[in-house]
Short mmCIF file of C-alpha atoms and ligand atoms in Angstrom, two decimals:
data_model
loop_
_atom_site.label_atom_id
_atom_site.label_comp_id
_atom_site.label_asym_id
_atom_site.label_seq_id
_atom_site.Cartn_x
_atom_site.Cartn_y
_atom_site.Cartn_z
CA TRP A 1 -89.54 -21.94 16.37
CA GLY A 2 -88.23 -25.04 18.05
CA ALA A 3 -89.99 -28.19 19.03
CA TYR A 4 -89.31 -30.77 21.62
CA VAL A 5 -90.78 -34.00 22.77
CA SER A 6 -91.87 -34.86 26.25
CA PHE A 7 -93.62 -37.72 28.01
CA LEU A 8 -96.52 -36.87 30.26
CA LEU A 9 -98.20 -39.22 32.70
CA TYR A 10 -101.80 -38.69 31.76
CA GLU A 11 -104.71 -40.67 33.22
CA LYS A 12 -102.36 -43.58 33.96
CA LYS A 13 -101.37 -43.74 30.29
CA VAL A 14 -98.12 -42.39 29.00
CA LYS A 15 -98.90 -40.02 26.21
CA LEU A 16 -96.34 -38.76 23.74
CA VAL A 17 -96.70 -35.03 23.41
CA VAL A 18 -94.88 -32.90 20.89
CA MET A 19 -94.80 -29.35 22.12
CA ALA A 20 -93.91 -26.31 20.09
CA ILE A 21 -92.20 -23.16 21.24
CA LEU A 22 -94.33 -20.31 19.94
CA PRO A 23 -93.02 -16.85 19.02
CA ILE A 24 -93.73 -14.31 21.78
CA ILE A 25 -95.18 -10.97 20.68
CA LYS A 26 -93.25 -7.97 22.03
CA ALA A 27 -94.52 -4.48 22.85
CA PRO A 28 -95.60 -2.21 21.19
CA ASP A 29 -97.33 -4.77 18.92
CA PRO A 30 -101.03 -3.76 18.71
CA ILE A 31 -102.11 -7.37 19.29
CA LEU A 32 -101.22 -6.86 22.95
CA LYS A 33 -103.90 -4.14 23.26
CA LYS A 34 -106.75 -6.30 21.96
CA LYS A 35 -109.52 -7.84 24.04
CA CYS A 36 -109.70 -11.64 23.97
CA VAL A 37 -112.83 -13.74 23.49
CA LYS A 38 -114.08 -16.52 25.75
CA VAL A 39 -113.31 -20.14 24.92
CA GLU A 40 -116.54 -22.07 24.29
CA ARG A 41 -115.17 -25.49 25.14
CA VAL A 42 -111.77 -26.74 26.18
CA ASP A 43 -111.13 -29.32 23.47
CA ASN A 44 -108.00 -31.06 22.12
CA LYS A 45 -106.94 -27.97 20.18
CA ILE A 46 -107.08 -25.77 23.29
CA GLN A 47 -105.25 -28.44 25.33
CA GLU A 48 -102.49 -28.53 22.72
CA LEU A 49 -102.29 -24.76 22.70
CA MET A 50 -101.92 -24.71 26.49
CA ASP A 51 -99.12 -27.32 26.34
CA ASP A 52 -97.35 -25.18 23.73
CA MET A 53 -97.86 -22.06 25.85
CA LEU A 54 -96.31 -23.81 28.87
CA ALA A 55 -93.36 -25.02 26.80
CA THR A 56 -92.91 -21.48 25.47
CA MET A 57 -93.13 -19.99 28.97
CA TYR A 58 -90.61 -22.46 30.48
CA ALA A 59 -88.20 -21.91 27.58
CA ALA A 60 -88.33 -18.11 27.85
CA PRO A 61 -88.05 -18.52 30.93
CA GLY A 62 -91.07 -16.95 32.60
CA VAL A 63 -93.68 -17.64 35.30
CA GLY A 64 -96.78 -16.68 33.33
CA LEU A 65 -98.00 -16.33 29.76
CA ALA A 66 -101.30 -15.18 28.27
CA ALA A 67 -102.61 -16.36 24.88
CA PRO A 68 -102.47 -12.90 23.22
CA GLN A 69 -98.70 -12.92 23.84
CA VAL A 70 -98.52 -15.77 21.31
CA SER A 71 -101.00 -14.04 18.94
CA ILE A 72 -104.08 -16.02 20.06
CA LEU A 73 -106.92 -13.72 21.10
CA LYS A 74 -108.58 -16.18 23.51
CA ARG A 75 -109.06 -16.03 27.28
CA ILE A 76 -106.34 -18.51 28.23
CA ILE A 77 -103.41 -18.15 30.62
CA VAL A 78 -100.72 -20.50 31.88
CA ILE A 79 -98.74 -20.00 35.06
CA ASP A 80 -96.07 -21.76 37.11
CA VAL A 81 -94.67 -19.84 40.06
CA ALA A 82 -92.82 -22.82 41.57
CA LYS A 83 -89.24 -21.93 42.50
CA ASN A 84 -86.28 -23.63 40.82
CA ASP A 85 -85.82 -26.06 43.70
CA GLU A 86 -89.54 -26.93 43.82
CA LYS A 87 -91.55 -29.40 41.78
CA PRO A 88 -93.10 -27.78 38.67
CA ASN A 89 -96.71 -26.72 39.27
CA PRO A 90 -98.20 -25.76 35.89
CA LEU A 91 -101.62 -24.10 35.95
CA LYS A 92 -103.79 -24.03 32.83
CA ILE A 93 -106.56 -21.47 33.21
CA VAL A 94 -109.35 -20.80 30.71
CA ASN A 95 -111.97 -18.01 30.93
CA PRO A 96 -110.77 -16.79 34.35
CA GLU A 97 -113.02 -14.49 36.37
CA ILE A 98 -112.23 -12.85 39.68
CA ILE A 99 -114.94 -13.64 42.24
CA GLU A 100 -113.26 -11.93 45.17
CA ALA A 101 -110.25 -9.66 45.53
CA SER A 102 -108.78 -8.39 48.79
CA LYS A 103 -108.62 -4.65 49.42
CA GLU A 104 -105.22 -5.23 50.92
CA LEU A 105 -102.53 -4.87 48.28
CA ALA A 106 -99.20 -6.59 47.82
CA THR A 107 -96.40 -5.09 45.77
CA TYR A 108 -94.03 -7.12 43.63
CA ASP A 109 -91.42 -6.34 41.01
CA GLU A 110 -93.18 -7.49 37.87
CA GLY A 111 -91.68 -8.46 34.57
CA CYS A 112 -93.42 -9.45 31.35
CA LEU A 113 -92.19 -11.65 28.50
CA SER A 114 -93.52 -9.03 26.07
CA PHE A 115 -91.28 -6.37 27.70
CA PRO A 116 -87.87 -8.00 28.08
CA THR A 117 -85.66 -6.18 30.60
CA HIS A 118 -88.54 -4.08 32.05
CA TYR A 119 -89.30 -4.52 35.75
CA VAL A 120 -91.91 -2.42 37.51
CA GLN A 121 -93.26 -2.38 41.08
CA ILE A 122 -97.04 -2.73 41.04
CA GLY A 123 -99.50 -3.04 43.92
CA ARG A 124 -102.30 -5.52 43.31
CA SER A 125 -104.82 -7.38 45.50
CA ALA A 126 -102.88 -9.55 47.92
CA ARG A 127 -105.45 -12.35 47.63
CA VAL A 128 -107.90 -13.30 44.90
CA ARG A 129 -110.48 -16.01 44.34
CA VAL A 130 -110.83 -16.93 40.69
CA CYS A 131 -113.15 -19.31 38.84
CA TYR A 132 -112.10 -20.81 35.51
CA LEU A 133 -112.29 -23.83 33.23
CA ASP A 134 -109.48 -26.35 33.61
CA SER A 135 -107.83 -28.41 30.87
CA GLU A 136 -110.67 -30.97 31.11
CA ASN A 137 -113.33 -28.28 30.55
CA LYS A 138 -114.36 -28.53 34.23
CA GLN A 139 -115.37 -25.50 36.27
CA LYS A 140 -112.77 -24.87 38.99
CA GLU A 141 -111.97 -22.32 41.63
CA ILE A 142 -108.61 -21.24 42.99
CA GLU A 143 -107.65 -19.10 45.96
CA ALA A 144 -104.34 -17.39 45.42
CA GLU A 145 -102.07 -15.23 47.52
CA GLY A 146 -98.53 -13.94 47.29
CA ILE A 147 -96.77 -14.07 43.95
CA LEU A 148 -99.48 -16.35 42.50
CA SER A 149 -102.17 -13.73 43.18
CA THR A 150 -100.09 -11.05 41.44
CA CYS A 151 -99.26 -13.34 38.53
CA ILE A 152 -102.90 -14.32 37.92
CA GLN A 153 -103.94 -10.66 37.91
CA HIS A 154 -101.06 -9.70 35.57
CA GLU A 155 -101.96 -12.46 33.08
CA MET A 156 -105.70 -11.74 33.31
CA ASP A 157 -104.98 -8.10 32.43
CA HIS A 158 -103.43 -9.31 29.16
CA LEU A 159 -106.81 -10.83 28.20
CA ASP A 160 -108.31 -7.32 28.22
CA GLY A 161 -105.39 -5.67 26.46
CA VAL A 162 -104.07 -4.17 29.69
CA LEU A 163 -100.29 -4.21 30.16
CA PHE A 164 -98.35 -3.82 33.38
CA VAL A 165 -96.96 -0.48 32.21
CA ASP A 166 -100.57 0.80 31.95
CA HIS A 167 -100.77 0.53 35.75
CA ILE A 168 -97.88 2.95 36.11
CA SER A 169 -99.37 5.70 33.97
CA PHE A 170 -102.67 5.17 35.77
CA LEU A 171 -101.03 5.75 39.15
CA LYS A 172 -99.13 8.82 37.96
CA ARG A 173 -102.26 10.50 36.57
NI1 NI B 1 -97.10 -10.02 30.88
#
């Protein structure tokens, strides 16, 4: 564990946030195969957890992290697919549901923080529309394409105990 301190500009107030780096569960830990439950309300506890998940993801480093990867069986994912030379663009997504997914697929080399050094090419919907609760417990919708679409689908799979390597064996069957 490590901890570090960061200032966030939050509703025009500067809030002191202490974020923790959480241990990341690695395969084949059975926690990764469990199904996560919905979050009833996004409260302070959930907000703190999402800040810790982002800190953990950035430190790894990675572009996405799902709550079960830090041993929390709740439907929460965090993502930031901004490139190194771009401004950070953290997404905090609670109870995500896919409303629409394109038939057209896009293939990316995927990695997973629970499988260090594994990279696998997987075809997923090129575009998705997803509804979710944001960090203020508000219902939101996002349209994603490219790497963001793939990343959202990868992280959402984690919430149902599905791992990227499961897609491979499925295709080979
Ligand atoms: Ni993953």
